[in-house]
PDB file of C-alpha atoms in Angstrom:
ATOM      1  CA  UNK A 169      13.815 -31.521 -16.742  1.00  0.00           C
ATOM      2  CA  UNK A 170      13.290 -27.627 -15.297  1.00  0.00           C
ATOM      3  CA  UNK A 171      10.493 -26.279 -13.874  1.00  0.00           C
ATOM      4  CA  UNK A 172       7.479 -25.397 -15.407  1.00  0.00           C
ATOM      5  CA  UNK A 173       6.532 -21.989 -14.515  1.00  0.00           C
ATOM      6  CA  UNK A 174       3.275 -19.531 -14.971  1.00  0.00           C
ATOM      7  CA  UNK A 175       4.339 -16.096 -15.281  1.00  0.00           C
ATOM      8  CA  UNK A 176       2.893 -12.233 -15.967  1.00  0.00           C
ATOM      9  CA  UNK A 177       2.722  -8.816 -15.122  1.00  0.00           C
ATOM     10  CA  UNK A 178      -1.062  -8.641 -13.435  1.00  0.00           C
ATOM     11  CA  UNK A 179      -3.066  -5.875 -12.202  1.00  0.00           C
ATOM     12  CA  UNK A 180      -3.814  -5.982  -8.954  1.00  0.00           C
ATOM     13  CA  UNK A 181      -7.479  -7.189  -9.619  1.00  0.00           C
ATOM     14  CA  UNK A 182      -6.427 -10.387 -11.963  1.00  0.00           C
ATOM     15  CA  UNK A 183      -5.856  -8.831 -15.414  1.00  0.00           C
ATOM     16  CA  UNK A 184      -3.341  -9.028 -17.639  1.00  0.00           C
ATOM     17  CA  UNK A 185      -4.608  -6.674 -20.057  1.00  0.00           C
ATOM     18  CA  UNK A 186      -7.724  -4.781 -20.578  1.00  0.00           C
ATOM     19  CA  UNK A 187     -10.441  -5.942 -23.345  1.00  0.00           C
ATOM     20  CA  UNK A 188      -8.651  -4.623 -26.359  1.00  0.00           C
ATOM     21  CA  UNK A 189      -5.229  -6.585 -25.309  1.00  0.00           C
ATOM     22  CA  UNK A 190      -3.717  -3.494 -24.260  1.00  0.00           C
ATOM     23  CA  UNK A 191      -1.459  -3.610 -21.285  1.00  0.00           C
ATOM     24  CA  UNK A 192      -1.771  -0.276 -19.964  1.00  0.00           C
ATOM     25  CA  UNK A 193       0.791   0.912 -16.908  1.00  0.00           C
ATOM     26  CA  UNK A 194       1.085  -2.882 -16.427  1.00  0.00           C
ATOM     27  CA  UNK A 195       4.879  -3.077 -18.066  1.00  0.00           C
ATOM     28  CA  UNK A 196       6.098   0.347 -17.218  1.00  0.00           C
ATOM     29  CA  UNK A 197       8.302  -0.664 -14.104  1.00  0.00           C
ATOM     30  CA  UNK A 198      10.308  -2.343 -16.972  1.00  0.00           C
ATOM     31  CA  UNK A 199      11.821   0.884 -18.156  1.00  0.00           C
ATOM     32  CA  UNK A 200      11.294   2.736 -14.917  1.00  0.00           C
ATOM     33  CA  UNK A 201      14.663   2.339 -13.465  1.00  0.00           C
ATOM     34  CA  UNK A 202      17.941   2.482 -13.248  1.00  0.00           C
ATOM     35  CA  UNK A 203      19.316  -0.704 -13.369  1.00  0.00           C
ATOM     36  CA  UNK A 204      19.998  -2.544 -16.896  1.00  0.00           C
ATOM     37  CA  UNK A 205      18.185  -6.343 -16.563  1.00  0.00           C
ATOM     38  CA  UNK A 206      20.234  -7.315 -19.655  1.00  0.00           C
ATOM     39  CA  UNK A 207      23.903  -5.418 -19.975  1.00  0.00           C
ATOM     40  CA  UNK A 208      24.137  -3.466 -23.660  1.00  0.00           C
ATOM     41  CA  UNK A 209      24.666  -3.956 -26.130  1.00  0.00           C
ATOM     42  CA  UNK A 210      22.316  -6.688 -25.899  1.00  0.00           C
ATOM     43  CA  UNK A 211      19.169  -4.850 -23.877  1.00  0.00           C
ATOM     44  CA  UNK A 212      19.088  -2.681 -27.079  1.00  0.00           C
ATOM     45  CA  UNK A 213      18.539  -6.018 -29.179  1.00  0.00           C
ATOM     46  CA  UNK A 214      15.960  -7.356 -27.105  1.00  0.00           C
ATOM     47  CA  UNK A 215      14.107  -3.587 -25.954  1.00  0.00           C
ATOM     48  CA  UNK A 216      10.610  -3.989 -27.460  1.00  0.00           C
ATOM     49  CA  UNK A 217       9.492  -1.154 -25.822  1.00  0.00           C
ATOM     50  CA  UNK A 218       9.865   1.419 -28.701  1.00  0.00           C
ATOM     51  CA  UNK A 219      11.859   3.580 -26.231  1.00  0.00           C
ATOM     52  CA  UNK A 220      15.253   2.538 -27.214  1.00  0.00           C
ATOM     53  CA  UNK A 221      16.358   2.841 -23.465  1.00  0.00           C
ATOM     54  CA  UNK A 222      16.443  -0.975 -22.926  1.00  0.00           C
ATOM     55  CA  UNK A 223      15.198  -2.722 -19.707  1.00  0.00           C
ATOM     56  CA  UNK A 224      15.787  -0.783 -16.862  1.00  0.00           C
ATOM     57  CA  UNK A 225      14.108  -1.941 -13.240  1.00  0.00           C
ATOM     58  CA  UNK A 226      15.010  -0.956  -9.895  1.00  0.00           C
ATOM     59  CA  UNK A 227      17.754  -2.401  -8.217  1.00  0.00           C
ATOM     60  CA  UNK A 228      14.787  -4.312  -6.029  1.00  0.00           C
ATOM     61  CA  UNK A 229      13.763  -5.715  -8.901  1.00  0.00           C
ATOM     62  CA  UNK A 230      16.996  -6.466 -11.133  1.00  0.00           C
ATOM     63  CA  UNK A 231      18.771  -9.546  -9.276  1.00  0.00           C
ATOM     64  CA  UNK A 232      15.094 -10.903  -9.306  1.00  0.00           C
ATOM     65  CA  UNK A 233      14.150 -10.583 -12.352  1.00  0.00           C
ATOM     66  CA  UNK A 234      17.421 -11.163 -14.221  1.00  0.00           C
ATOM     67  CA  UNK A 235      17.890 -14.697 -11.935  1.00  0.00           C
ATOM     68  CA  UNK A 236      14.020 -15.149 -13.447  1.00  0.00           C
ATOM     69  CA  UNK A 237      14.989 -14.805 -17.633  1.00  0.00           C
ATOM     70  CA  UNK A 238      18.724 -16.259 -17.096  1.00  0.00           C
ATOM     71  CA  UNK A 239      16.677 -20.018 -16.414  1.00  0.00           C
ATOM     72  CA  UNK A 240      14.289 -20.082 -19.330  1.00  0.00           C
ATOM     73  CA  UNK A 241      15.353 -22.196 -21.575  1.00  0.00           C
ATOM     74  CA  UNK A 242      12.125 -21.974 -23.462  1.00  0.00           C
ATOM     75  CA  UNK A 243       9.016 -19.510 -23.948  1.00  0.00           C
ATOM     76  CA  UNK A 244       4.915 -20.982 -24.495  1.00  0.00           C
ATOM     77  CA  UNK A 245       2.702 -18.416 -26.022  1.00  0.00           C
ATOM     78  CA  UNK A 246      -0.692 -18.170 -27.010  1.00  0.00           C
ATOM     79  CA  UNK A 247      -1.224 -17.137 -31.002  1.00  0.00           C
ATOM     80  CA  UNK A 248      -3.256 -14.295 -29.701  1.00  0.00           C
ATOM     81  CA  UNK A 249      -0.026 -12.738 -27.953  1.00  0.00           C
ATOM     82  CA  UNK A 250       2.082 -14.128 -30.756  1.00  0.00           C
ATOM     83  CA  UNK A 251       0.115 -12.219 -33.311  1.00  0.00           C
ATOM     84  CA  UNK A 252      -0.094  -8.917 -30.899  1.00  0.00           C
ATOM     85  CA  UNK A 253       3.714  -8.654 -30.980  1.00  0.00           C
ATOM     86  CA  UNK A 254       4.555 -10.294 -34.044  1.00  0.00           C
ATOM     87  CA  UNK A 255       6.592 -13.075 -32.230  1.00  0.00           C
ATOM     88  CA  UNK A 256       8.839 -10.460 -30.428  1.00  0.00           C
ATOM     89  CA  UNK A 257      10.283 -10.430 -34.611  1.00  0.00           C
ATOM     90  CA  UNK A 258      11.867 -13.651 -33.201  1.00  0.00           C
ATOM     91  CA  UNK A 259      14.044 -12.288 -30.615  1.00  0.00           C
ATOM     92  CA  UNK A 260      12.276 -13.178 -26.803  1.00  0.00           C
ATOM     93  CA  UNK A 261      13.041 -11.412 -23.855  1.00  0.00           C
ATOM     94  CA  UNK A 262      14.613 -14.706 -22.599  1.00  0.00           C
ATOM     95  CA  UNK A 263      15.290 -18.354 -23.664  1.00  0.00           C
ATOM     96  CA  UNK A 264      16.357 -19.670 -26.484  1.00  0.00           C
ATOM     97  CA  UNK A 265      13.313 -21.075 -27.994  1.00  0.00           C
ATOM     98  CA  UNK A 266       9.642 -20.367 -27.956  1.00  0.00           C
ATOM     99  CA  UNK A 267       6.333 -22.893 -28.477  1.00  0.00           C
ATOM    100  CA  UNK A 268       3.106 -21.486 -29.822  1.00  0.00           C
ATOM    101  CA  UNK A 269      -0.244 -23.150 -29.040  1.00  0.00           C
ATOM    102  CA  UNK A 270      -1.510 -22.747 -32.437  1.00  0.00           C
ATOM    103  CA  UNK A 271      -4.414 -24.368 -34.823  1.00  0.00           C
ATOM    104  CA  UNK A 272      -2.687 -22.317 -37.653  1.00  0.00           C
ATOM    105  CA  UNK A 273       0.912 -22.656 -39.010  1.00  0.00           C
ATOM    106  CA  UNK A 274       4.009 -20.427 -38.574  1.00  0.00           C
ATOM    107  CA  UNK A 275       3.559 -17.325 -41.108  1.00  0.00           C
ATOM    108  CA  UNK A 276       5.109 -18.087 -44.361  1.00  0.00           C
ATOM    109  CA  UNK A 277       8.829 -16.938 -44.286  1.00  0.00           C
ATOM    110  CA  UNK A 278       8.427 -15.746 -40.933  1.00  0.00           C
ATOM    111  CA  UNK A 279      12.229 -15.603 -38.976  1.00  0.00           C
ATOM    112  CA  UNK A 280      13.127 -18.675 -40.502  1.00  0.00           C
ATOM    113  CA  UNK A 281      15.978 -18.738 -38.361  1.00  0.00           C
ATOM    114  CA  UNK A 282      14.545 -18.460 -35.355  1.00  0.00           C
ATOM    115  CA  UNK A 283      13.367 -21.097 -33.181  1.00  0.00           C
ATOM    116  CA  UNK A 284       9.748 -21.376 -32.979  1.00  0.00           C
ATOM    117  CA  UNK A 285       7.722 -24.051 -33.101  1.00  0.00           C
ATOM    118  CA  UNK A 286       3.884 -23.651 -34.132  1.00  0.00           C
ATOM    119  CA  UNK A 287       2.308 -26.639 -32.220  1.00  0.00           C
ATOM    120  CA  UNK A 288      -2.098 -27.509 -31.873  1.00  0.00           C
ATOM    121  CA  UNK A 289      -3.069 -28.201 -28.341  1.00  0.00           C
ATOM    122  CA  UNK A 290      -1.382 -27.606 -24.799  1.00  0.00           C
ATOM    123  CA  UNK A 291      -0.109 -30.748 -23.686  1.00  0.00           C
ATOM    124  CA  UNK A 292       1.775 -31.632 -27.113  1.00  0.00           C
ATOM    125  CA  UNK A 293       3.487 -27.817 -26.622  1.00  0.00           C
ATOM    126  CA  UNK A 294       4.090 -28.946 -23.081  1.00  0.00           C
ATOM    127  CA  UNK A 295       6.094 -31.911 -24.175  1.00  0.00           C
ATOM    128  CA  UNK A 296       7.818 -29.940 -26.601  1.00  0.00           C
ATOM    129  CA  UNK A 297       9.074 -27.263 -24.921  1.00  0.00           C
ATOM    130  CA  UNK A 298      10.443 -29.102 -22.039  1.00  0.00           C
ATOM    131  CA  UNK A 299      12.243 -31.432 -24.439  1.00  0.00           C
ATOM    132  CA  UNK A 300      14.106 -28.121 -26.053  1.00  0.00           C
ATOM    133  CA  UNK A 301      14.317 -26.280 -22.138  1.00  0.00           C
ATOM    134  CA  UNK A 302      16.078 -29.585 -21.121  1.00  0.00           C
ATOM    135  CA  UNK A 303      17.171 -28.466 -17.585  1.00  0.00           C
ATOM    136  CA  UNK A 304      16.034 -25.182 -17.988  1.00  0.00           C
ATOM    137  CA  UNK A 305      13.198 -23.456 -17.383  1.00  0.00           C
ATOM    138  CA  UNK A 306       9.898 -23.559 -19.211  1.00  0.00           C
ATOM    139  CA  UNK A 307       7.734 -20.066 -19.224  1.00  0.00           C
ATOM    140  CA  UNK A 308       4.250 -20.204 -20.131  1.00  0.00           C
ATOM    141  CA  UNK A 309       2.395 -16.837 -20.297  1.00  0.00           C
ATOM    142  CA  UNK A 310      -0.532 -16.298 -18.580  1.00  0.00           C
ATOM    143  CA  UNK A 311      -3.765 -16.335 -19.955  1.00  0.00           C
ATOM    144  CA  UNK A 312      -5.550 -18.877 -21.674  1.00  0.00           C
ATOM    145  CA  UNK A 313      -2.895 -21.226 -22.791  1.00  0.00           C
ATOM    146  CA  UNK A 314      -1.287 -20.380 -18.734  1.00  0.00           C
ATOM    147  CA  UNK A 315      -4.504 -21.427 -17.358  1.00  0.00           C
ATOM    148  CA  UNK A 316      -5.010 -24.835 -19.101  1.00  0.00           C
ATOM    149  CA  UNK A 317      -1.722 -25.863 -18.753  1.00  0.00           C
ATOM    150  CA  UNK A 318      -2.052 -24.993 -14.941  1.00  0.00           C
ATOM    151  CA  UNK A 319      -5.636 -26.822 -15.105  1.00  0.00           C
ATOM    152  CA  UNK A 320      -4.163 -29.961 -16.637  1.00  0.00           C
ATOM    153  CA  UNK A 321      -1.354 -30.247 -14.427  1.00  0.00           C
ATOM    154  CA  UNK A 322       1.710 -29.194 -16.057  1.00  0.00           C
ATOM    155  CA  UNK A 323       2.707 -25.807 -13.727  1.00  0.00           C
ATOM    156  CA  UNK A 324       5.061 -26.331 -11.044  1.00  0.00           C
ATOM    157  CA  UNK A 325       5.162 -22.654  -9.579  1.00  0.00           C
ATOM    158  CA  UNK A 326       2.829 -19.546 -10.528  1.00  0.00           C
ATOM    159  CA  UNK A 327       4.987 -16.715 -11.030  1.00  0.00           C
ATOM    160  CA  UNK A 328       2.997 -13.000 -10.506  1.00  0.00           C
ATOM    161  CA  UNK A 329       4.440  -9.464 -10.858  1.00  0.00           C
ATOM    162  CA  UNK A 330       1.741  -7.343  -9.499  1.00  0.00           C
ATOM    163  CA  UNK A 331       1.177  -3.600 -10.309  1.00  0.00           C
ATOM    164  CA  UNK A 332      -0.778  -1.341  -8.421  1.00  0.00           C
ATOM    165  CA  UNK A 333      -3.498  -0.833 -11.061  1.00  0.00           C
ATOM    166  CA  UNK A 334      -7.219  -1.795 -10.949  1.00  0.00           C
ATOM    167  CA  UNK A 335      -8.387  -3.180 -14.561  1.00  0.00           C
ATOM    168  CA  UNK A 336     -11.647  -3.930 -13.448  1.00  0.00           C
ATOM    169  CA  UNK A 337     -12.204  -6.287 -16.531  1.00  0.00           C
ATOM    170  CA  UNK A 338     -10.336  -7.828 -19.311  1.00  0.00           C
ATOM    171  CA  UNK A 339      -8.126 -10.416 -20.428  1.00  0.00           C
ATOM    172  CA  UNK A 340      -7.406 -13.054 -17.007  1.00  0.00           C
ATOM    173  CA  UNK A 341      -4.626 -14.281 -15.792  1.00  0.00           C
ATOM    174  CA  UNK A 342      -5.412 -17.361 -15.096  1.00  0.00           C
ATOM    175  CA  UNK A 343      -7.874 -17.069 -18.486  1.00  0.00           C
ATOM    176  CA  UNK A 344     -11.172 -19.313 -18.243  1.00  0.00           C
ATOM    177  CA  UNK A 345     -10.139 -21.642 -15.671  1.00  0.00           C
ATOM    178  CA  UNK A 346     -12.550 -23.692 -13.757  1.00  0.00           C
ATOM    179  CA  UNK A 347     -12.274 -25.477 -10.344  1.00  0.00           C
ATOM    180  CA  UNK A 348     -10.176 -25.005  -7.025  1.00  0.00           C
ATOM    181  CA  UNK A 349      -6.513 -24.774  -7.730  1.00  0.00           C
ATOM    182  CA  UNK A 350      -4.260 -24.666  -4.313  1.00  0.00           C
ATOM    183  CA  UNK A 351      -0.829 -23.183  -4.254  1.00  0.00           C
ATOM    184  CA  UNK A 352       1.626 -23.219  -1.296  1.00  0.00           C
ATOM    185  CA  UNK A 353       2.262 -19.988   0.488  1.00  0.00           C
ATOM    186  CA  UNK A 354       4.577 -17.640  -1.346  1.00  0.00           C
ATOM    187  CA  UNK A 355       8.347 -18.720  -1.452  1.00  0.00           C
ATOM    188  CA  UNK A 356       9.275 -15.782  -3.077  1.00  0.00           C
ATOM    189  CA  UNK A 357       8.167 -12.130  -2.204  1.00  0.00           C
ATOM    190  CA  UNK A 358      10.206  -9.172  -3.000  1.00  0.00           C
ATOM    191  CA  UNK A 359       8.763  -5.217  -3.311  1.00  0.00           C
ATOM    192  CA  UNK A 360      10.232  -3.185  -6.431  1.00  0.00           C
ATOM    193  CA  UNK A 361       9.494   0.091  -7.425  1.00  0.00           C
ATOM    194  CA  UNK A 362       5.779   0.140  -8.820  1.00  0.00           C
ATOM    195  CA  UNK A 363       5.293  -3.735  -8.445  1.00  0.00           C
ATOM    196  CA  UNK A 364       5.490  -6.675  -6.559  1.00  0.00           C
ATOM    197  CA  UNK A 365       7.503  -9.593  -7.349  1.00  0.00           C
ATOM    198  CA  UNK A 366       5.478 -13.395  -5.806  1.00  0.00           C
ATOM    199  CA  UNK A 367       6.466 -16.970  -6.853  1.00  0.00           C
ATOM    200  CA  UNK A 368       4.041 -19.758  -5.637  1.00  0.00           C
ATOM    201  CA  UNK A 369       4.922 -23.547  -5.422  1.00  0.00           C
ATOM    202  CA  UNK A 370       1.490 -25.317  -7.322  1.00  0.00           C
ATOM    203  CA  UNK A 371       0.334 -27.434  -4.451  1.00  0.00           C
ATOM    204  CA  UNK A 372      -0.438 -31.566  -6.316  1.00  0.00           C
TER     205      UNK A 372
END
């Protein structure tokens, strides 16, 4: 089995996004630079930015970052960001399959060819979406769903890309955790252009 990995763009004070879900300046190095994550034509398929310029990072960033969405095999979501981007209209920005931690059922004729799977409770997504990753990665966003799955266990390494912007309040990274959670020093820290790339080993 892959790794199980925590991963976001943060604010430099925690956040994620700000009350209303909005992400702010948090995604911007994304289209900031000059070098293509994902070659064309295939960053045009996958661009949900609504610029139609694809991902573009810095060439800091790119070996990092593409290295990071080459190993996910598969995506866990929350239904919150699921509904806020409509399931990315079932095409992820990496892997090949993506679990949603869901009391409510895939949307009737939603992407039926896509690969999501709609599943109630963390540790039965878990199970799932390491069983499609096989060797591969396993992503869970941050958040909620992130921070239970890191609570309960599951999260091998805490993934943060950190922008220089203060929220001051809204949606957590780690979402409503409780408790002391230790993680090794960083493994992995490499400065873009308008963020910060850290990995973390979880410490057991």
């Amino acid at each position: 089995m892959g790794a199980v990995i925590l991963h976001s763009v943060v604010s430099v004070d925690g956040f994620i996004a700000d009350e209303n879900d909005a992400v702010g300046p948090l995604h911007e190095w994304y289209f900031a630079g000059d070098t293509p994550i994902i070659p064309p034509p295939d960053d045009q398929r996958y661009d949900h930015s609504g610029t139609g310029s694809g991902f573009r990072v810095s060439s800091a960033s790119a070996g990092y970052v593409r290295e990071m969405w080459e190993s996910i095999g598969t995506i866990v979501m929350g239904r919150t960001l699921f509904d806020l981007v409509n399931g990315w209209e079932g095409q992820p920005p990496a892997g090949d399959h993506v679990v949603v931690v869901s009391h409510r059922p895939k949307p009737a004729g939603w992407h039926p060819e896509a690969s999501y799977h709609f599943v109630d409770g963390v540790p039965a997504a878990l199970a799932m979406a390491k069983e499609l990753a096989g060797k591969r990665t396993v992503a869970v966003n941050a958040g909620e769903v992130g921070g239970q799955a890191l609570a309960a266990g599951f999260v091998d390494e805490v993934a943060m890309d950190v922008v220089p912007v203060v929220f001051g309040s809204g949606k957590r990274y780690f979402g409503g955790i409780q408790g002391q959670h230790l993680l090794a020093d960083p493994h992995v820290v490499i400065q873009g252009e308008g963020v910060l790339h850290l990995k973390f080993k979880v410490r057991r």
